Short mmCIF file of C-alpha atoms and ligand atoms in Angstrom, two decimals:
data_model
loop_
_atom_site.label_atom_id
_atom_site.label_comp_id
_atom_site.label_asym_id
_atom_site.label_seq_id
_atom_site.Cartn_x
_atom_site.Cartn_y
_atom_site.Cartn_z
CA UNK A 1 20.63 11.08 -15.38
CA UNK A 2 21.40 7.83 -13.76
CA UNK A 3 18.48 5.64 -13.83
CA UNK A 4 17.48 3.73 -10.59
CA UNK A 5 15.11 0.89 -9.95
CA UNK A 6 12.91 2.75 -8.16
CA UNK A 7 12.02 5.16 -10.79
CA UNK A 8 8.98 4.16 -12.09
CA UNK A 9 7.40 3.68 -8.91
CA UNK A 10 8.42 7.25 -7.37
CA UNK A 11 6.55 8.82 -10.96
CA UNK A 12 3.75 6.39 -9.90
CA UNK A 13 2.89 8.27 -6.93
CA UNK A 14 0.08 6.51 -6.94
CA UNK A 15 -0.94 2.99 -6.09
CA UNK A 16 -4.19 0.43 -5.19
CA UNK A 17 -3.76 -2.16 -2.25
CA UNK A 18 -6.20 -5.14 -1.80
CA UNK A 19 -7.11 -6.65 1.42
CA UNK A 20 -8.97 -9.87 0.29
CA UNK A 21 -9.04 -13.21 2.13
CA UNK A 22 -11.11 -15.44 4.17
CA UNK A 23 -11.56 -12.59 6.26
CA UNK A 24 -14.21 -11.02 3.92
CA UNK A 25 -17.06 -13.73 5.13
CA UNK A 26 -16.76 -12.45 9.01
CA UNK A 27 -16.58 -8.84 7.67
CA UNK A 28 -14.87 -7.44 10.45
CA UNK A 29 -11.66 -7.42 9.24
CA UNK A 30 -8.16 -9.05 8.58
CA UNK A 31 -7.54 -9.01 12.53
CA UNK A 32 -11.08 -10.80 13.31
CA UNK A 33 -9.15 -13.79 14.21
CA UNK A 34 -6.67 -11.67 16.60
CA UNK A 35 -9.14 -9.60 18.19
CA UNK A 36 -12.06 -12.45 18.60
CA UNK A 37 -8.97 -15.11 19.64
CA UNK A 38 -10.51 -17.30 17.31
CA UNK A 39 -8.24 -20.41 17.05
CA UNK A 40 -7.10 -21.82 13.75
CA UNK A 41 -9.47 -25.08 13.52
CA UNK A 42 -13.03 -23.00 13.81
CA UNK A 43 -11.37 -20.47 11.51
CA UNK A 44 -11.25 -22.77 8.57
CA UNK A 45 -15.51 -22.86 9.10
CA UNK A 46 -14.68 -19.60 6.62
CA UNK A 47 -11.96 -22.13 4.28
CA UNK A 48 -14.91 -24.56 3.75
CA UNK A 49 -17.51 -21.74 2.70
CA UNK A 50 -15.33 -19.23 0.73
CA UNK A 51 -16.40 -19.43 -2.78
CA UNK A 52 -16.38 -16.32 -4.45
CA UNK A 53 -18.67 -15.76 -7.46
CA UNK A 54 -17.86 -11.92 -8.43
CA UNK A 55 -14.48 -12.25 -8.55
CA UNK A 56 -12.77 -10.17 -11.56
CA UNK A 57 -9.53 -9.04 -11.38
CA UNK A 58 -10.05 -6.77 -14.86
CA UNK A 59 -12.22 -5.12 -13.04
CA UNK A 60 -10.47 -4.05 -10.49
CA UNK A 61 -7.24 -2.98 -12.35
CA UNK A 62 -9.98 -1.16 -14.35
CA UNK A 63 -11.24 0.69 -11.09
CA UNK A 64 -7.31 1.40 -10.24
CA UNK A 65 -6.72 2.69 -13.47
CA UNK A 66 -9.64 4.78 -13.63
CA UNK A 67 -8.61 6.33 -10.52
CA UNK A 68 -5.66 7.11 -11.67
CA UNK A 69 -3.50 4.38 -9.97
CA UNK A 70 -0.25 2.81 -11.42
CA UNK A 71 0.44 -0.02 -9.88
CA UNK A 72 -1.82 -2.49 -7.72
CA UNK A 73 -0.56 -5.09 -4.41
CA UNK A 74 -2.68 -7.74 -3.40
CA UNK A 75 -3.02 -9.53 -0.21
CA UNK A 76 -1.46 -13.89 -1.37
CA UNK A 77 -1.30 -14.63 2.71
CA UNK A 78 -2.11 -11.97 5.16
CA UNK A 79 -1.48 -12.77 8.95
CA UNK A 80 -4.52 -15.84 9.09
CA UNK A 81 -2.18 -17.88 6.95
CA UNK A 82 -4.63 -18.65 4.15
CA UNK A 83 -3.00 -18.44 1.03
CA UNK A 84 -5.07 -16.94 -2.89
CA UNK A 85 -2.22 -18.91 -4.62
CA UNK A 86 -1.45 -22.42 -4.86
CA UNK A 87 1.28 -23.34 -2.80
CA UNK A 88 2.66 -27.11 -2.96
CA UNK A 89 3.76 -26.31 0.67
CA UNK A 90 -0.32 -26.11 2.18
CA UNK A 91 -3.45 -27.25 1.66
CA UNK A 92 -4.79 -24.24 3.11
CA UNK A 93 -4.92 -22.20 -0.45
CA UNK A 94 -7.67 -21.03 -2.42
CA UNK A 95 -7.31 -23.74 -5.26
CA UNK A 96 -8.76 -26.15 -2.64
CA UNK A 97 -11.78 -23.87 -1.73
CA UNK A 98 -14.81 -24.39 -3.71
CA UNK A 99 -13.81 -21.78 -5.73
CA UNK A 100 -10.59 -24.18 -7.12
CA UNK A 101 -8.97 -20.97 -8.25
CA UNK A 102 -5.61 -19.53 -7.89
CA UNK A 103 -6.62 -16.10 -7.57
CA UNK A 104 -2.87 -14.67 -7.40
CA UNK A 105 -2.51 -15.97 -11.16
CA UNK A 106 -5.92 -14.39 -12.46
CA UNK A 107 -4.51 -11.35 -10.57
CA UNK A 108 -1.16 -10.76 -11.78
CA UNK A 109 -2.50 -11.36 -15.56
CA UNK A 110 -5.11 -9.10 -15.18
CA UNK A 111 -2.99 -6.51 -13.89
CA UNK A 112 -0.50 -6.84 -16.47
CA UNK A 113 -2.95 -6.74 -19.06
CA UNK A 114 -4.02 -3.56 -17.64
CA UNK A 115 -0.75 -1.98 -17.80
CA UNK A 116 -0.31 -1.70 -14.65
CA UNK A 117 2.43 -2.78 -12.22
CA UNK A 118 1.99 -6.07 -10.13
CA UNK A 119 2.98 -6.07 -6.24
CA UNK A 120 2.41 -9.05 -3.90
CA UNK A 121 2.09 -8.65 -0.16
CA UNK A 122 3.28 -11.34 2.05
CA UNK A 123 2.43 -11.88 5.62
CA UNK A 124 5.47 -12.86 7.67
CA UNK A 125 3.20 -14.06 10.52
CA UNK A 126 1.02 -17.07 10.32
CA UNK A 127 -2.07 -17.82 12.52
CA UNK A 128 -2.36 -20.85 10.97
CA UNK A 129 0.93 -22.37 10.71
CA UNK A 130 1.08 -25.17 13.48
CA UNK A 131 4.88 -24.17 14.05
CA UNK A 132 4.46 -20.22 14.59
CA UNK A 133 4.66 -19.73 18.20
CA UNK A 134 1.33 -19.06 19.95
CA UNK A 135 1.33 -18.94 23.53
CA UNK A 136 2.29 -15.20 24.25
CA UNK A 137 3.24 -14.02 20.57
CA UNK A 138 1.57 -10.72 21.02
CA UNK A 139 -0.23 -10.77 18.21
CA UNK A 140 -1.83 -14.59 17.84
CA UNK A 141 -5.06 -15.15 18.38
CA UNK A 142 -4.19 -17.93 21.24
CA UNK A 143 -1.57 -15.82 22.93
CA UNK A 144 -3.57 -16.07 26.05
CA UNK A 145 -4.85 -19.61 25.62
CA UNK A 146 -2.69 -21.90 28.39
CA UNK A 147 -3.56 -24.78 26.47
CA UNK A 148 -0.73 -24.22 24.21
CA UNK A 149 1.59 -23.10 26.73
CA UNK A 150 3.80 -26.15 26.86
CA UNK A 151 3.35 -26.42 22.83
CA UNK A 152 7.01 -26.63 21.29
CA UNK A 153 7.53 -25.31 17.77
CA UNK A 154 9.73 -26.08 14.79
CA UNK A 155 10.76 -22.60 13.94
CA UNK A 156 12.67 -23.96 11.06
CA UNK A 157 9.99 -26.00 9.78
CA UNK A 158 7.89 -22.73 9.48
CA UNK A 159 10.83 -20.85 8.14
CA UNK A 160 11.41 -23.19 5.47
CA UNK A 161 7.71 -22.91 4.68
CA UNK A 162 7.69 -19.04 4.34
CA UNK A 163 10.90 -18.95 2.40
CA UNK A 164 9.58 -21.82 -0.04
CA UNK A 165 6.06 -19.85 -0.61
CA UNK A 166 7.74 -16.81 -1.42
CA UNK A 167 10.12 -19.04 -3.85
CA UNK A 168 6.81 -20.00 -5.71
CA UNK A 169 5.44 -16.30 -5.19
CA UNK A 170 8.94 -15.39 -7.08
CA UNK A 171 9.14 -18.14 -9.19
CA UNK A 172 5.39 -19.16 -10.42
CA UNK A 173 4.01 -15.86 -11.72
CA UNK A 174 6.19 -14.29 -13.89
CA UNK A 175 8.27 -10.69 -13.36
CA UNK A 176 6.80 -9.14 -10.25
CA UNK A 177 7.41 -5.29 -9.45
CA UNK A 178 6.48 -5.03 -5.88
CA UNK A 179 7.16 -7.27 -2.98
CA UNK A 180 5.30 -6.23 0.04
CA UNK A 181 6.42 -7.74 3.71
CA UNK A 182 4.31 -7.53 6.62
CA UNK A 183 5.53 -7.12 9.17
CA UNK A 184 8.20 -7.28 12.14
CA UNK A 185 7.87 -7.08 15.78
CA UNK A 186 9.62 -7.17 19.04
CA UNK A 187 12.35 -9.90 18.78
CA UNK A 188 9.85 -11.21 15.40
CA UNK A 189 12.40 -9.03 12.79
CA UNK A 190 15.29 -9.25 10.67
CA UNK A 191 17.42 -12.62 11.07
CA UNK A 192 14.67 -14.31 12.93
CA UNK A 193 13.13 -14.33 9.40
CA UNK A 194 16.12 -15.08 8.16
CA UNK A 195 15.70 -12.18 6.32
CA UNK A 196 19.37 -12.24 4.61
CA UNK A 197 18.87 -15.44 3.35
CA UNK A 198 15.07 -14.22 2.18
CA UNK A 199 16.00 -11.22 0.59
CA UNK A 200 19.01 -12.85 -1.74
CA UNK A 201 16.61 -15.37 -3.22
CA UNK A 202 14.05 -12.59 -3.54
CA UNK A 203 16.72 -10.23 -5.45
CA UNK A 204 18.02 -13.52 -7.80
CA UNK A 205 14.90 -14.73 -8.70
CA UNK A 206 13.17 -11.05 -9.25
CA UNK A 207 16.31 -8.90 -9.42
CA UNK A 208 13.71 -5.90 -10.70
CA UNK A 209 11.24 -6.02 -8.00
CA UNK A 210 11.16 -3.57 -5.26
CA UNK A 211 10.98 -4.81 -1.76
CA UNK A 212 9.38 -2.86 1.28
CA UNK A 213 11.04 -1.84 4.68
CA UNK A 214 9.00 -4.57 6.80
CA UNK A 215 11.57 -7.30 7.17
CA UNK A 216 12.81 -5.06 9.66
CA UNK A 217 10.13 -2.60 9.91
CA UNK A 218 6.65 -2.55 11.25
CA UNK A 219 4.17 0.72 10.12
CA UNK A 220 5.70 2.90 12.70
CA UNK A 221 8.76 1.69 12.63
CA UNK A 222 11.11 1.37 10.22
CA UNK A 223 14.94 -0.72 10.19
CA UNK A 224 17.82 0.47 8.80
CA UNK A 225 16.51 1.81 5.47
CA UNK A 226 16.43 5.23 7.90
CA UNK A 227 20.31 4.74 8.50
CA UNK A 228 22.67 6.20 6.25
CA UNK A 229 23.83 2.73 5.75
CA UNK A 230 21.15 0.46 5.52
CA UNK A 231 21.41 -3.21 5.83
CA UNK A 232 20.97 -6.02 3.12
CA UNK A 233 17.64 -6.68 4.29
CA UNK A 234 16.53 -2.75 4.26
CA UNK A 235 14.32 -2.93 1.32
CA UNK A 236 14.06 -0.27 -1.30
CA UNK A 237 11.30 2.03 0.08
CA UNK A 238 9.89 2.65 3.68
CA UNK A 239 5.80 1.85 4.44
CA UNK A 240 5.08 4.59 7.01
CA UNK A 241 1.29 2.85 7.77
CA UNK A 242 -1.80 5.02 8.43
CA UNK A 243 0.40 8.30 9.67
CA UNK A 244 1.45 10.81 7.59
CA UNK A 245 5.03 11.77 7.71
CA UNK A 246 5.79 15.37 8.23
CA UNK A 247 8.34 16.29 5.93
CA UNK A 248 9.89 14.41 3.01
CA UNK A 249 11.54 11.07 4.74
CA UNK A 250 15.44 11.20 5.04
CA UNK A 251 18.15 8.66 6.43
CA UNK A 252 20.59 9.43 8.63
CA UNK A 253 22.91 11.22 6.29
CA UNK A 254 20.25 13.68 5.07
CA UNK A 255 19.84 11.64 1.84
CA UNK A 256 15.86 11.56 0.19
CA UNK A 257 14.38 7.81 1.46
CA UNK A 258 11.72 6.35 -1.20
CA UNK A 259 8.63 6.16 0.70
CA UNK A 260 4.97 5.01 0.62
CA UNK A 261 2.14 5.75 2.82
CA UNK A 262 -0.63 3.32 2.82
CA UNK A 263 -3.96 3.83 4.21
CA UNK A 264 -7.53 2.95 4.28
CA UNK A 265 -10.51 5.04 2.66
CA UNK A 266 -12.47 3.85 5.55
CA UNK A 267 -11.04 2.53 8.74
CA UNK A 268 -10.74 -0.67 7.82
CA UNK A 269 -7.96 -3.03 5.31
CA UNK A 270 -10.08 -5.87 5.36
CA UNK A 271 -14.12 -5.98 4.20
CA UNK A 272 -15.78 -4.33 6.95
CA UNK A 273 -19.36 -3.07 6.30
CA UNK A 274 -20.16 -1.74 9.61
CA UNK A 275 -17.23 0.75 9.06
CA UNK A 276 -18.87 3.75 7.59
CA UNK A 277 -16.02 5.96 8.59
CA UNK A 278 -15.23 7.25 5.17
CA UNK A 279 -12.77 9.59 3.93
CA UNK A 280 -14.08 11.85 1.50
CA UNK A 281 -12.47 11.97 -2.08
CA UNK A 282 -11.29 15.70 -1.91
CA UNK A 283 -9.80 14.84 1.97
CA UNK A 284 -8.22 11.80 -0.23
CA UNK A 285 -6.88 13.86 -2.93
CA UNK A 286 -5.35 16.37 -0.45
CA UNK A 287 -3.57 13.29 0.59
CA UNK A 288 -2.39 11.98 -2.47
CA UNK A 289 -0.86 15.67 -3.32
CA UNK A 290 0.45 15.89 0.82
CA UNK A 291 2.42 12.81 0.21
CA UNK A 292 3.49 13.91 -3.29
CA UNK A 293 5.09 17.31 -1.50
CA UNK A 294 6.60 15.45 0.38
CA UNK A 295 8.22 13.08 -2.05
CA UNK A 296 6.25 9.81 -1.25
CA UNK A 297 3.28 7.57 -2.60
CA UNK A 298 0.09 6.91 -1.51
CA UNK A 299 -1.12 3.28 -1.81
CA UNK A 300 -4.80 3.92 -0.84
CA UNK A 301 -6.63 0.20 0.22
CA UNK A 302 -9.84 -1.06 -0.78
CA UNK A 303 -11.42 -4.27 1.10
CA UNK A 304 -13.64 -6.36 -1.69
CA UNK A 305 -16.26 -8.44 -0.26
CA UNK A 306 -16.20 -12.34 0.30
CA UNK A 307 -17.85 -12.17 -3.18
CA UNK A 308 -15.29 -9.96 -4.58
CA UNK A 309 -16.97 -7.33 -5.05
CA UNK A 310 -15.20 -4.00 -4.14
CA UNK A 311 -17.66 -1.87 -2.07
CA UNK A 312 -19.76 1.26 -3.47
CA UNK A 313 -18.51 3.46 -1.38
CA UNK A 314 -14.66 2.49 -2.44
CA UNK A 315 -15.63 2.41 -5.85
CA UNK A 316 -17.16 6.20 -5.66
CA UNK A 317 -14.78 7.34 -3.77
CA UNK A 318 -11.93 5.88 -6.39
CA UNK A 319 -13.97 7.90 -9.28
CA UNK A 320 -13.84 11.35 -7.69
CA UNK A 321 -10.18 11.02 -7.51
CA UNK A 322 -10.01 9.18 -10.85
CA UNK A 323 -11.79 12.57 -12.07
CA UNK A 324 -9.88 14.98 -10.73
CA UNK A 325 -6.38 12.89 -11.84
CA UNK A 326 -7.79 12.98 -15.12
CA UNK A 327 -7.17 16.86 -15.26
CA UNK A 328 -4.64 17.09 -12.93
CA UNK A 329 -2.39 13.74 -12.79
CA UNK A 330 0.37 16.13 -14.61
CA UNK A 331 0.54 17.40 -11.33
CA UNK A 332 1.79 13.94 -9.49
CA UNK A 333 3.09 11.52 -11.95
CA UNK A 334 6.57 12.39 -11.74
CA UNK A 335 5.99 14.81 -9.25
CA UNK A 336 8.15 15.66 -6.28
CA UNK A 337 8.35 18.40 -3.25
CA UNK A 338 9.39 21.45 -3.91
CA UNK A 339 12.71 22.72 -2.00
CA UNK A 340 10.44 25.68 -0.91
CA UNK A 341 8.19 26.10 2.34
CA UNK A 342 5.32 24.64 2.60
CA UNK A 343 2.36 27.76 1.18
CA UNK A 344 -0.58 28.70 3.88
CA UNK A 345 -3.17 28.27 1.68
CA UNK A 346 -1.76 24.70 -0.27
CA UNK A 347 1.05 22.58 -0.85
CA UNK A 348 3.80 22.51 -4.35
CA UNK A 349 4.82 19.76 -6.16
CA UNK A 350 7.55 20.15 -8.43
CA UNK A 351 8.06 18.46 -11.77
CA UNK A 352 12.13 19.96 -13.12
CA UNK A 353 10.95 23.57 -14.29
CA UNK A 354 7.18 23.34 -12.90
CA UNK A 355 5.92 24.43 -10.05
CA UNK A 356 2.59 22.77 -9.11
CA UNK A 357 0.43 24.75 -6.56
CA UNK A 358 -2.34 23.50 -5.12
CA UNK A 359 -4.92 25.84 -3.63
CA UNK A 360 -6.70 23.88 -1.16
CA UNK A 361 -7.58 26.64 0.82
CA UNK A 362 -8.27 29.54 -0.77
CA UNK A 363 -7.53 32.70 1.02
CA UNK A 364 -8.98 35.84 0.91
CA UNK A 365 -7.87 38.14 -2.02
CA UNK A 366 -4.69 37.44 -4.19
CA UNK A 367 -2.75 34.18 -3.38
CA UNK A 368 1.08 35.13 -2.48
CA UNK A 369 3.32 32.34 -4.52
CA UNK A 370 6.02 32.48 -1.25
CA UNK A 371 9.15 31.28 -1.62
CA UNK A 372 9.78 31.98 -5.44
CA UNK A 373 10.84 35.54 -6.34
CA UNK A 374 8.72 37.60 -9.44
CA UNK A 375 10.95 37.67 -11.45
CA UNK A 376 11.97 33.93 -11.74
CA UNK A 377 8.52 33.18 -13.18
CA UNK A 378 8.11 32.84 -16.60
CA UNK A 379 4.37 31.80 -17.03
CA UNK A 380 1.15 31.50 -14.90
CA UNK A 381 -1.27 28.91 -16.15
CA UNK A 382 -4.55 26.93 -15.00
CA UNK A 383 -3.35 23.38 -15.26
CA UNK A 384 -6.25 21.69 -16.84
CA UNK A 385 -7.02 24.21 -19.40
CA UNK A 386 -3.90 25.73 -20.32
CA UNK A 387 -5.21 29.47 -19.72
CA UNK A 388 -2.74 32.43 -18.60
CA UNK A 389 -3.38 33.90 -15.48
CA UNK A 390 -1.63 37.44 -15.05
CA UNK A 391 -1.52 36.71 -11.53
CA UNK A 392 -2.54 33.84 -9.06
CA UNK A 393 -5.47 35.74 -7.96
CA UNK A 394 -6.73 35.66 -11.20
CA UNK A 395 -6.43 31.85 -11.99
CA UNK A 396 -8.88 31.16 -8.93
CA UNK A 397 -11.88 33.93 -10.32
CA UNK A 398 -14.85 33.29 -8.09
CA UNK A 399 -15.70 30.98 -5.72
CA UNK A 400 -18.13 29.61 -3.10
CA UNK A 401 -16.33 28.28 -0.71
CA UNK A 402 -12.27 26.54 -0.48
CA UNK A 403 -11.88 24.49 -3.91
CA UNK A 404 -8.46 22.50 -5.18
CA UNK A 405 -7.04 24.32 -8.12
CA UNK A 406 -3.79 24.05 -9.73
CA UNK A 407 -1.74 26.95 -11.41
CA UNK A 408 1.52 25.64 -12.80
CA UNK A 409 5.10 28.00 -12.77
CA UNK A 410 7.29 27.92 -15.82
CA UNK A 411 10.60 28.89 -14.73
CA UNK A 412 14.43 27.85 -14.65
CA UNK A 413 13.08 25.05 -11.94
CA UNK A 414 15.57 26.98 -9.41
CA UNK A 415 13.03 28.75 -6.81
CA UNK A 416 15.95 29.69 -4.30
C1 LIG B 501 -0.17 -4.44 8.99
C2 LIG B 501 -1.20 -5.53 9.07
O1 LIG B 501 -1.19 -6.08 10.35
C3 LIG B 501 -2.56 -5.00 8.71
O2 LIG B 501 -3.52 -6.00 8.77
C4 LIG B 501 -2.50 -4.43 7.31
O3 LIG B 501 -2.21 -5.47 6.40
C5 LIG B 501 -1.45 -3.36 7.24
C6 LIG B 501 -1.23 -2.83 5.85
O4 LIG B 501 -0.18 -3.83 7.71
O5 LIG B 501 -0.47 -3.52 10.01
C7 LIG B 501 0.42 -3.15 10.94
C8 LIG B 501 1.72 -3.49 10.91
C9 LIG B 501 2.56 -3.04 11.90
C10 LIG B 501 2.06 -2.25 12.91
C11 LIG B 501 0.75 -1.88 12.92
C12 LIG B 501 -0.07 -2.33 11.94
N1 LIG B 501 2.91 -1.81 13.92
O6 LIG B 501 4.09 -2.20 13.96
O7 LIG B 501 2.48 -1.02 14.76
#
């Protein structure tokens, strides 16, 4: 088998992002400053006050791992430009907050202790930077303001200033697994970033790390990575962004693309605690094994407080899952979709010679394995206890109402 360096994170399956920034005090997200048009100077009201006293990394690569997460990416700049690392190139970093702390270091050790993988997200766009373009950028907060219509810009000066932070992001914290992009938009993609040059210092100075589709992607969109040839600046796997695909993602030549879907467990990326919108853990899980049939990842968000603290409802929802991957992670690590139609009552994952069903809604009376002929199967067992089921039906026994449960197939892994 040829090894590829995507491997490990397609048997991850399963990964923890963190929203975390200045963004936390206002609590109403990583967009406040967009939404509210909020211009850079009374933003930094939030730079002079953030001084988080909870803050423990451990504990949240704890909470990952307990949930049954492999890998962890944390927010260094998101789009308001201030930065958890210390950067030579600003002064707007957290090691010149009262907290004096660069919270990217504390965060890649602690993740690495943890055995987990370490991922980075970037933010391409800057509402900070004085040379990022304001007036009309659709996204800035002072796209409408006509006092900085006649503002010019020094594109390069900000270029230079994105390339050289992630040059210290590369550079200053030792191997890095992940590097997450975010994002492009209208003529804001590709060599605008000058994403060429970007990408070859990424891939010399961390020739391991995998790099995200959002240099010339943006969440709905998604570059060339979808072309059967895709571009130096393609990045290893695409970030489809709170939308499920529908079937396994494939370029334009019908070949598997390495995909991750990342959403919320509430509405919101950032801290938001008027956002009780909550996913519950079983509609979670369902996810998680969705995205798994269909050959991708989930990297599922939490939002910690301007403390640090990772909310309750996170944190219990986390713990369900963590529970039920404790019985059934077999199921997803290494997991991919079976080359059979998706089952009425479930969805299969496949691991080479086992067939993963899971029963999400049970049906009435015996459950029909489609797509895989008697005769090919070999054994019928409950996956967390190892019991033999003579039939499907039998491995469910009694219920109340719809339930997840798991039977696995031992076969020649052919089901055609
Ligand atoms: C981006 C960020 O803007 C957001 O704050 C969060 O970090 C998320 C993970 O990524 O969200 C996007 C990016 C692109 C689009 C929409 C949301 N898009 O192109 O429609």
């Amino acid at each position: 088998m040829n090894s590829k360096k995507t491997d490990w994170f397609c048997d991850a399956r399963f990964g923890m992002f963190i929203h975390w920034g200045l963004y936390a005090i206002p609590g109403q997200g990583e967009w406040y400053m967009s939404f509210d048009r909020v211009n850079a100077k009374d933003y930094e009201k939030y730079f002079n006050e953030f001084n988080p006293q909870e803050f423990d990394p451990r504990q949240w690569a704890q909470l990952a791992k307990e949930a049954g997460m492999k890998y962890i990416v944390l927010t260094a700049k998101h789009h308001d430009g201030f930065c958890l690392f210390d950067s030579k190139y600003t002064d707007y970093k957290s090691t010149n907050t009262k907290a004096g702390k660069d919270f990217i270091k504390e965060y890649v050790e602690a993740v690495r202790e943890a055995g987990l993988k370490v991922g980075i997200y970037y933010s391409l766009l800057d509402w900070h930077h004085p040379d990022y373009p304001k007036y009309n950028d659709m996204f800035h907060p002072m796209r409408e303001n006509e006092a900085y219509k006649e503002d010019k810009y020094d594109w390069d000066n900000y270029l230079n200033y994105m390339h050289g932070q992630v040059e210290e992001l590369c550079s200053n914290y030792g191997k890095l697994d992940l590097l997450w992009f975010d994002f492009s938009y209208g003529d804001m993609k590709g060599e605008k970033w000058k994403a060429t040059e970007l990408m070859e210092m990424v891939r010399r100075l961390q020739p391991e790390a995998l790099v995200n589709d959002r240099l010339e992607g943006g969440g709905s969109s998604h570059g060339s990575i979808m072309e059967g040839t895709p571009s130096k600046i393609a990045g290893d796997f695409a970030s489809p962004e709170q939308c499920m695909p529908t079937s396994e993602l494939c370029n334009k030549k019908g070949e598997p693309v390495v995909w991750e879907l990342c959403t919320t467990i509430n509405d919101s990326w950032g801290y938001v605690p008027s956002d009780r919108n909550y996913k519950s853990a079983e509609f979670l899980i369902h996810k998680l094994v969705e995205c798994v049939s269909k050959s991708g990842n989930l990297i599922l968000n939490v939002g910690p407080d301007a403390q640090g603290r990772i909310p309750k409802e996170q944190v219990e929802a986390l713990r369900q899952i963590g529970a039920w991957m404790k019985m059934n992670g077999e199921s997803i690590y290494g997991c991919e979709g079976a080359k059979l139609p998706r089952p009425e009552w479930g969805r299969y994952t496949q691991k080479e010679n086992i067939l993963y069903a899971h029963i999400m809604e049970a049906p009435i009376g015996p459950i029909p394995i489609t797509g895989v002929a008697k005769e090919q199967i070999e054994s019928i067992r409950v996956l967390w206890d190892g019991s033999e089921a003579k039939d499907a039906s039998l491995a469910l026994g009694p219920r109340k109402h719809p339930e997840t449960k798991f039977i696995t197939f031992g076969n020649n892994g052919n089901f055609t």
